[in-house]
Coordinates of C-alpha atoms and ligand atoms in Angstrom, one line a residue:
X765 CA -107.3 -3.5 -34.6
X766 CA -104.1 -3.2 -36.9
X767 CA -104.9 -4.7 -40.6
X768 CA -101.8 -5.6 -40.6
X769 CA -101.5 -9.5 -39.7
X770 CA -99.8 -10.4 -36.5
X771 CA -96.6 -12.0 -36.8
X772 CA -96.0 -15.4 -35.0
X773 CA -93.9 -17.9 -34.0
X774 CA -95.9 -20.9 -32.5
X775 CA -93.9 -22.9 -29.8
X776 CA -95.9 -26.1 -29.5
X777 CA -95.5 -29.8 -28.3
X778 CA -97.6 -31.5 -31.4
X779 CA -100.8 -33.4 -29.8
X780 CA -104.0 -33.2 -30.6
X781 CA -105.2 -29.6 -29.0
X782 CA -101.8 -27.9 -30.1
X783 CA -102.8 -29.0 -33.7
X784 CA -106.0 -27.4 -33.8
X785 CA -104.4 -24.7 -32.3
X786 CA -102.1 -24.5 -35.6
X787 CA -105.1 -24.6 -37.7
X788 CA -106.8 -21.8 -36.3
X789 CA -103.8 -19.9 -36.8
X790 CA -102.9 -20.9 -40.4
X791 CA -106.8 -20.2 -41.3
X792 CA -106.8 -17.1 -39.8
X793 CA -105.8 -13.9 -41.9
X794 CA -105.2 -11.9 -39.0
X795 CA -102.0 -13.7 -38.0
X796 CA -98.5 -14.7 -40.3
X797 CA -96.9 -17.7 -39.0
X798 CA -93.3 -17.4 -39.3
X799 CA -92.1 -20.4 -38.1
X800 CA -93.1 -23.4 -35.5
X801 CA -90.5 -24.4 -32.4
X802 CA -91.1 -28.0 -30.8
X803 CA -90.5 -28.5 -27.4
X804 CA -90.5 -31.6 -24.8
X805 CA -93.6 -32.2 -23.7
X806 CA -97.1 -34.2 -24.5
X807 CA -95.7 -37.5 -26.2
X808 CA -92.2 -38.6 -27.7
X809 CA -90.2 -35.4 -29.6
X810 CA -90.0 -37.3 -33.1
X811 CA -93.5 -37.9 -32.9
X812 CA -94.5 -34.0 -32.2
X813 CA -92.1 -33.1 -34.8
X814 CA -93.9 -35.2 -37.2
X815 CA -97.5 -34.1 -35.6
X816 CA -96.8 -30.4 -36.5
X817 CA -96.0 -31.3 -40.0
X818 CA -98.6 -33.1 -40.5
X819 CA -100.5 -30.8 -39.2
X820 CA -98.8 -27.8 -41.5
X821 CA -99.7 -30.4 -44.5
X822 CA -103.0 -30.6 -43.8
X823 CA -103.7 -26.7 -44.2
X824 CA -101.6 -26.5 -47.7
X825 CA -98.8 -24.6 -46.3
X826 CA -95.8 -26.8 -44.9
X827 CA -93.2 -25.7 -47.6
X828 CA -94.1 -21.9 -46.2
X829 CA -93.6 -22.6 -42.6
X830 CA -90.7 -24.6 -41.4
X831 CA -90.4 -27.0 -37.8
X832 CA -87.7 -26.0 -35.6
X833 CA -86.7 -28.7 -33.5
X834 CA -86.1 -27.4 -29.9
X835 CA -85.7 -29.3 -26.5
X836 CA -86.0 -32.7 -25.9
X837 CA -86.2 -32.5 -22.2
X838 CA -87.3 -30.1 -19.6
X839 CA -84.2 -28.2 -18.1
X840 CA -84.0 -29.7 -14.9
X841 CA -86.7 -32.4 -14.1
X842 CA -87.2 -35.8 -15.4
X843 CA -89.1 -35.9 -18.6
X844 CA -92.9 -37.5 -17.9
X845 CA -94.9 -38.0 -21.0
X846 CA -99.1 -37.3 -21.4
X847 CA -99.5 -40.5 -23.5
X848 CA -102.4 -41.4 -21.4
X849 CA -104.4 -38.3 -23.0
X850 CA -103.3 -38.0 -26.2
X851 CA -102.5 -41.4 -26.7
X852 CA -99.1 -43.0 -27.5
X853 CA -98.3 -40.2 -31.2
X854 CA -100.3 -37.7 -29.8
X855 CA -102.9 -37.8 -32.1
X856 CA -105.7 -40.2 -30.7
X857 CA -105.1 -44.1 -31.5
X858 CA -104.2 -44.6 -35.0
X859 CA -102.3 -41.7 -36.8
X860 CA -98.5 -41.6 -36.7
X861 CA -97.6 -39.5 -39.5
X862 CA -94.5 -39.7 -41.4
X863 CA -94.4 -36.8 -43.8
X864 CA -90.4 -36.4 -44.8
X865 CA -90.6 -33.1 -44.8
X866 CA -87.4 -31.1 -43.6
X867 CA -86.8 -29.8 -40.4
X868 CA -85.3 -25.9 -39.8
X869 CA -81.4 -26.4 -39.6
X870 CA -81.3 -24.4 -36.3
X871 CA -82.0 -25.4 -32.8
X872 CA -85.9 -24.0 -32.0
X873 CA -84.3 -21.6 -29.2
X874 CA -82.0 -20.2 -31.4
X875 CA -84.5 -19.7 -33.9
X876 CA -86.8 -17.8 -31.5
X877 CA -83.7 -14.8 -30.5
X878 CA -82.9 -15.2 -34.2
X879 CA -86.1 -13.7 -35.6
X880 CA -86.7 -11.5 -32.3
X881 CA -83.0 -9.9 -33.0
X882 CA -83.9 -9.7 -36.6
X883 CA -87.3 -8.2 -36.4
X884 CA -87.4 -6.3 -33.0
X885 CA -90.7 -5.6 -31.7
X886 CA -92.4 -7.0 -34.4
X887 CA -92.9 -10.6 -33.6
X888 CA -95.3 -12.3 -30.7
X889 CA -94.2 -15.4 -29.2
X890 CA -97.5 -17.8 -28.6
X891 CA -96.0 -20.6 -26.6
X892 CA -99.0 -24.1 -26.1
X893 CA -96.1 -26.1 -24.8
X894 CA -94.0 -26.0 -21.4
X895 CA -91.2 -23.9 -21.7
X896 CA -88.3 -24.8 -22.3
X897 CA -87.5 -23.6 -25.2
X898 CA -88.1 -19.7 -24.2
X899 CA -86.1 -20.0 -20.9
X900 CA -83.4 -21.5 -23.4
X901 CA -83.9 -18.5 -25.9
X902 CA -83.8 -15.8 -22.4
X903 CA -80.1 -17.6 -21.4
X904 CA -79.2 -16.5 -24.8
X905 CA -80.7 -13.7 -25.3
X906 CA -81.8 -11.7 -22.1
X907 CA -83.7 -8.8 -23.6
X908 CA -86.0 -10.9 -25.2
X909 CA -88.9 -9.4 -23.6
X910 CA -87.7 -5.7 -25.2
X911 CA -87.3 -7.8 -28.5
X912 CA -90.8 -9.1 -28.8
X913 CA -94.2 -7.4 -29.3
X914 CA -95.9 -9.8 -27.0
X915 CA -95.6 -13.4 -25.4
X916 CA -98.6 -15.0 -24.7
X917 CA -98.1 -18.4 -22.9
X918 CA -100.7 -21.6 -22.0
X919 CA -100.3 -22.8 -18.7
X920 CA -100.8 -22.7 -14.9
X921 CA -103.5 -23.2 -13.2
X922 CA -104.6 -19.7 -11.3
X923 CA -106.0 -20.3 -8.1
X924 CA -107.8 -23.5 -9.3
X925 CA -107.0 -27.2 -9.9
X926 CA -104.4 -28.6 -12.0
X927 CA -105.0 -30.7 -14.5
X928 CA -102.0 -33.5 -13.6
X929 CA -101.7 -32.8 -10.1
X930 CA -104.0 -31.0 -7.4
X931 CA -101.6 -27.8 -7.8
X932 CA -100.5 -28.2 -11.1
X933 CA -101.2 -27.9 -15.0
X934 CA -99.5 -29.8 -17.4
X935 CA -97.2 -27.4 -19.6
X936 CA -95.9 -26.0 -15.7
X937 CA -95.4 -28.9 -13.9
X938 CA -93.4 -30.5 -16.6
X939 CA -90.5 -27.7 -16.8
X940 CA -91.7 -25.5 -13.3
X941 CA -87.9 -24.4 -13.9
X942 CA -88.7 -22.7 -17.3
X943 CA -92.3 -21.4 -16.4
X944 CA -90.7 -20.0 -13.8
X945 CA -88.1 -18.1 -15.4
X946 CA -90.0 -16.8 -17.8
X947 CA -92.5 -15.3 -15.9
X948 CA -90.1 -13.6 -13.8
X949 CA -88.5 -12.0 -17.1
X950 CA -91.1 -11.7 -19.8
X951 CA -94.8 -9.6 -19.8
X952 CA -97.1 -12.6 -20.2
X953 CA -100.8 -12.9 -21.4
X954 CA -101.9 -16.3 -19.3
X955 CA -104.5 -18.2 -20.8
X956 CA -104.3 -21.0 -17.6
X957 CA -106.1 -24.4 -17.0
X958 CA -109.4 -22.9 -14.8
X959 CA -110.0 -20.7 -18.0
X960 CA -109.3 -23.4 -20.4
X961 CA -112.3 -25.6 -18.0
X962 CA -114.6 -22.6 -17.4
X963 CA -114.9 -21.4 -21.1
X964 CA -113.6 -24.0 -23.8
X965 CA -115.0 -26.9 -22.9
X966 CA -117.3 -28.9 -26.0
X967 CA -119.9 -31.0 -24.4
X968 CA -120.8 -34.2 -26.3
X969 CA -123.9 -32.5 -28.0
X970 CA -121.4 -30.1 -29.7
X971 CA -119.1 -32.7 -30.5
X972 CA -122.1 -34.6 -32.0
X973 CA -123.1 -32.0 -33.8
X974 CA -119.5 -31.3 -35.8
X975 CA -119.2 -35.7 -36.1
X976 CA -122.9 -35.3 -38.0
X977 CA -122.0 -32.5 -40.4
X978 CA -121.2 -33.3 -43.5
X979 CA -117.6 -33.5 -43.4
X980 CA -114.4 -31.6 -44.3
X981 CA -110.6 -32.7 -43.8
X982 CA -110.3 -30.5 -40.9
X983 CA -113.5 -31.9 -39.1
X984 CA -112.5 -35.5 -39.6
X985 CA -109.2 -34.6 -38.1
X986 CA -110.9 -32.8 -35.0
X987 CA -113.1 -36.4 -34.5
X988 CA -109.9 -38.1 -34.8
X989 CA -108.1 -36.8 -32.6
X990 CA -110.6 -36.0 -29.8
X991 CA -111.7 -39.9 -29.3
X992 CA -108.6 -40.5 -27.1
X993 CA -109.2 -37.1 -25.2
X994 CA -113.1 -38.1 -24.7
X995 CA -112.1 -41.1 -23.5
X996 CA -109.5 -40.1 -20.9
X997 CA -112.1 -37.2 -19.3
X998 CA -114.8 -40.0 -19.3
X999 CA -112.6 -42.1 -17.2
X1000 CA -110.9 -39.8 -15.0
X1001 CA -113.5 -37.1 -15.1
X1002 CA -116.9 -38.6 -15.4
X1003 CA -117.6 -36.4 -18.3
X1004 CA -118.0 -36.4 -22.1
X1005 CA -116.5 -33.7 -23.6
X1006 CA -113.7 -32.0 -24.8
X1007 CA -110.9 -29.2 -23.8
X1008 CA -109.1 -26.7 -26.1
X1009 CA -106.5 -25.1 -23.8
X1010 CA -104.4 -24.4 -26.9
X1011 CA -107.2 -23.3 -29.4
X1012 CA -108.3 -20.9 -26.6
X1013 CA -104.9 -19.2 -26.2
X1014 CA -105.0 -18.4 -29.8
X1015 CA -108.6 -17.8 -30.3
X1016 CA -107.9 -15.1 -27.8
X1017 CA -104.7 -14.2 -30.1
X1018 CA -107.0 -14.2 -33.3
X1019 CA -110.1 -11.7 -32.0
X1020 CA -108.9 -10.1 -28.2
X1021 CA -112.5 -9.4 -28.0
X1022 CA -113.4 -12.6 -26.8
X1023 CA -111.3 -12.0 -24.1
X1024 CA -113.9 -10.9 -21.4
X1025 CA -111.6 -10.3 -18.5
X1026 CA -108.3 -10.0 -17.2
X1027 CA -106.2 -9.0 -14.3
X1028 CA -102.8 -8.8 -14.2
X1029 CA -100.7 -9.6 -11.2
X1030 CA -97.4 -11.1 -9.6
X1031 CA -97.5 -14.4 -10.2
X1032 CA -94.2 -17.2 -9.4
X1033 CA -94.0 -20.8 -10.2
X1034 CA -92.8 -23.8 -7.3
X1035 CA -89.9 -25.5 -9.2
X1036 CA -89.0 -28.0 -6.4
X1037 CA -90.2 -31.5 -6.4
X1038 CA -92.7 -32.9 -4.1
X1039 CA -96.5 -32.2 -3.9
X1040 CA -96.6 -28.4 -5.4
X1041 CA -94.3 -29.3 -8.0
X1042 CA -95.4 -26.7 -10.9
X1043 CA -97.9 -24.7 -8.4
X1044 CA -98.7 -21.1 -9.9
X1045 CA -99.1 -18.8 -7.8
X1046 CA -100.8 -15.3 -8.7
X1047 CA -100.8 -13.0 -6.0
X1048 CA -104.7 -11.5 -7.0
X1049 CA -104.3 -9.3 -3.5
X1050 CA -101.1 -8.3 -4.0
X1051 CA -99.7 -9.6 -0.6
X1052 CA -96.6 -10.7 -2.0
X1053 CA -96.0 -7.0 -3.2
X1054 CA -93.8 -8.8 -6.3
X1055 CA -93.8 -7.2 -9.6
X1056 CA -97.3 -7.3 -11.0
X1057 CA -96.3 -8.9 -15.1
X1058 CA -98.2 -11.6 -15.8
X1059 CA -102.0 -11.2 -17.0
X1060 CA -104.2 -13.7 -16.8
X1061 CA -107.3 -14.3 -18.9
X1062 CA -109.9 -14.7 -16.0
X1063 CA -113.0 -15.1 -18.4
X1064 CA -113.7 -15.8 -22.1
X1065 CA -116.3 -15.9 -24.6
X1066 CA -116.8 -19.7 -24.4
X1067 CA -120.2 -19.3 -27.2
X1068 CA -118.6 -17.1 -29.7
X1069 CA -115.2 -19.2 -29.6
X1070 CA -117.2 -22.1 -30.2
X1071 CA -118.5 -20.1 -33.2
X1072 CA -115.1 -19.7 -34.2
X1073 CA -113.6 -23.0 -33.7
X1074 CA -116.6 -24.3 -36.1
X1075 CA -115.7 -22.0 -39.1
X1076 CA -112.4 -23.1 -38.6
X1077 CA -113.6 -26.4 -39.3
X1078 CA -116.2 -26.4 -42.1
X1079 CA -115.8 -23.1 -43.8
X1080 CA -111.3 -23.1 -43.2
X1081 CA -111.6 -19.5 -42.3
X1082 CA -112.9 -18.9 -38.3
X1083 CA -113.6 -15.0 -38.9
X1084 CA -116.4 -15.7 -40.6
X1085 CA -119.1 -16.0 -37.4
X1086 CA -117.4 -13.1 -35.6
Ligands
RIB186 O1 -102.5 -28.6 -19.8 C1 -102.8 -28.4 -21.1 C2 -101.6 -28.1 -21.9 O2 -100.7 -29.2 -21.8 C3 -101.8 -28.1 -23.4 O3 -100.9 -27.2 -24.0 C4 -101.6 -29.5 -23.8 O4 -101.3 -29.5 -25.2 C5 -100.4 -29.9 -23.0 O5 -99.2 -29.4 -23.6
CA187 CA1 -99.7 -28.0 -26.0

């Protein structure tokens, strides 16, 4: 691996798993964020805007990375909010954070084919949000791919179930038009939805064990936000625990090795409305014969990314177990 830190710009829709996904990255020394893009998606736009902030805030370093406000709605469909598992801000019940901090002066999708144009082959594009914004930044700019180093993208749900519909994930099914169009034109690392359940799950022993340590800001903002999320897959899932899609993708991002296997393939998102709205398909037996781009994280190291996610937390630096 390079010493050199990897260059990123995070494309996020501020709720509680994109933030700790921020924080992993911001603690990390092997990656350099250069900037954060918002995009339509988990809970009302001013409210992610202010959510990634905060979040920036938090870890001492919002006057070094600035918020570029990007889409407010998908590109096609009707905009449906995940309020019911993030709750109504994003971040659990109670926080709605109103920092006054700036935001960039450019639209997030212009940012993104600014800083690829400017830096080519140097920066990777880690998208935890649907979208939107990159298929924006592609109409503009249709070399994108050529211009960054790599885009790694959360989403889909490969040959599993969907977390808001039998056939779909969230960041998919709420811009299938985007997801679509950007994994027809850009190399993608997948870190999907069966991944995400398989091997990044907390149980409620884990989460008991961070609530009883003693505490740091970071680990009383992962309680915080997580009640809403425990509460929702109690209810609808019969089961205490937690999911870090987000964390996961960067995790992967941070140390590849925890990246156990892969397999890349064709894979082609349904954009029509109607039962298989957002469906992802990945063509693992190559029946389709369609240009084999897209590489999906098939397992991960669910007990060493725990590992990391905890240094994250208490020591604000998740190399340290590794
Ligand atoms: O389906 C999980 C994904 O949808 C995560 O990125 C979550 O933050 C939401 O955007
Ligand atoms: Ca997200």
């Amino acid at each position: 691996m390079s010493d050199k830190p990897r260059r990123v710009i995070i494309d996020t829709d501020t709720a509680g798993d994109d933030t700790q996904a921020l924080l992993l990255a911001v603690t990390s020394e092997r990656l350099d964020i250069e900037g954060v893009t918002i995009c339509a998606g988990n809970v009302e736009f001013e409210y992610m805007v202010e959510n990634a902030k905060y979040t920036l805030e938090l870890a001492g370093i919002a006057d070094d990375v600035t918020v570029y406000e990007g889409a407010r709605e998908p590109l096609v469909k009707t905009h449906e909010f995940a309020s019911y598992v993030h709750g109504e801000g994003g971040l659990g019940g109670d926080l709605f954070p109103d920092t006054g901090l700036p935001s960039g002066d450019i639209h997030g999708a212009d940012y993104i084919v600014e800083r690829a144009r400017e830096n080519p082959g140097e920066l990777t594009l880690v998208c935890i949000a649907p979208l939107t914004n990159v298929a924006l930044a592609l109409r503009k700019e249709p070399n994108l791919n050529e211009l960054l180093d790599e885009v790694w993208v959360m989403g889909g749900n490969a040959n599993c179930l969907g977390n808001v519909t039998p056939a779909a994930e969230f960041n998919f099914w709420v811009d299938p038009d985007a997801a679509k169009i950007v994994l027809r034109e850009l190399d993608v690392m997948l870190f999907d939805w069966g991944v995400t359940v398989r091997d990044t799950a907390f149980d409620a022993e884990t989460l008991a064990d961070f609530a009883d340590r003693s505490e740091t800001e970071l680990s009383a903002f992962f309680t915080e936000i997580s009640d809403s999320v425990r509460a929702f897959n109690n209810e609808a899932h019969g089961e205490d625990m937690t999911t870090q899609p987000d964390a996961g993708l960067v995790a992967g991002l941070i140390e590849p090795s925890l990246i156990e296997r892969t397999g890349t393939y064709h894979a082609d998102v349904d954009e029509r409305e109607g039962l298989t709205r957002g469906y992802l398909s990945v063509d693992e037996d190559d029946v389709t014969g369609g240009d084999a781009r897209t590489t999906v994280i098939e397992s991960f190291d669910n007990e060493r990314f725990r590992r990391m996610f905890e240094d994250m937390l208490f020591e604000n630096a998740p190399e340290i177990s590794l």
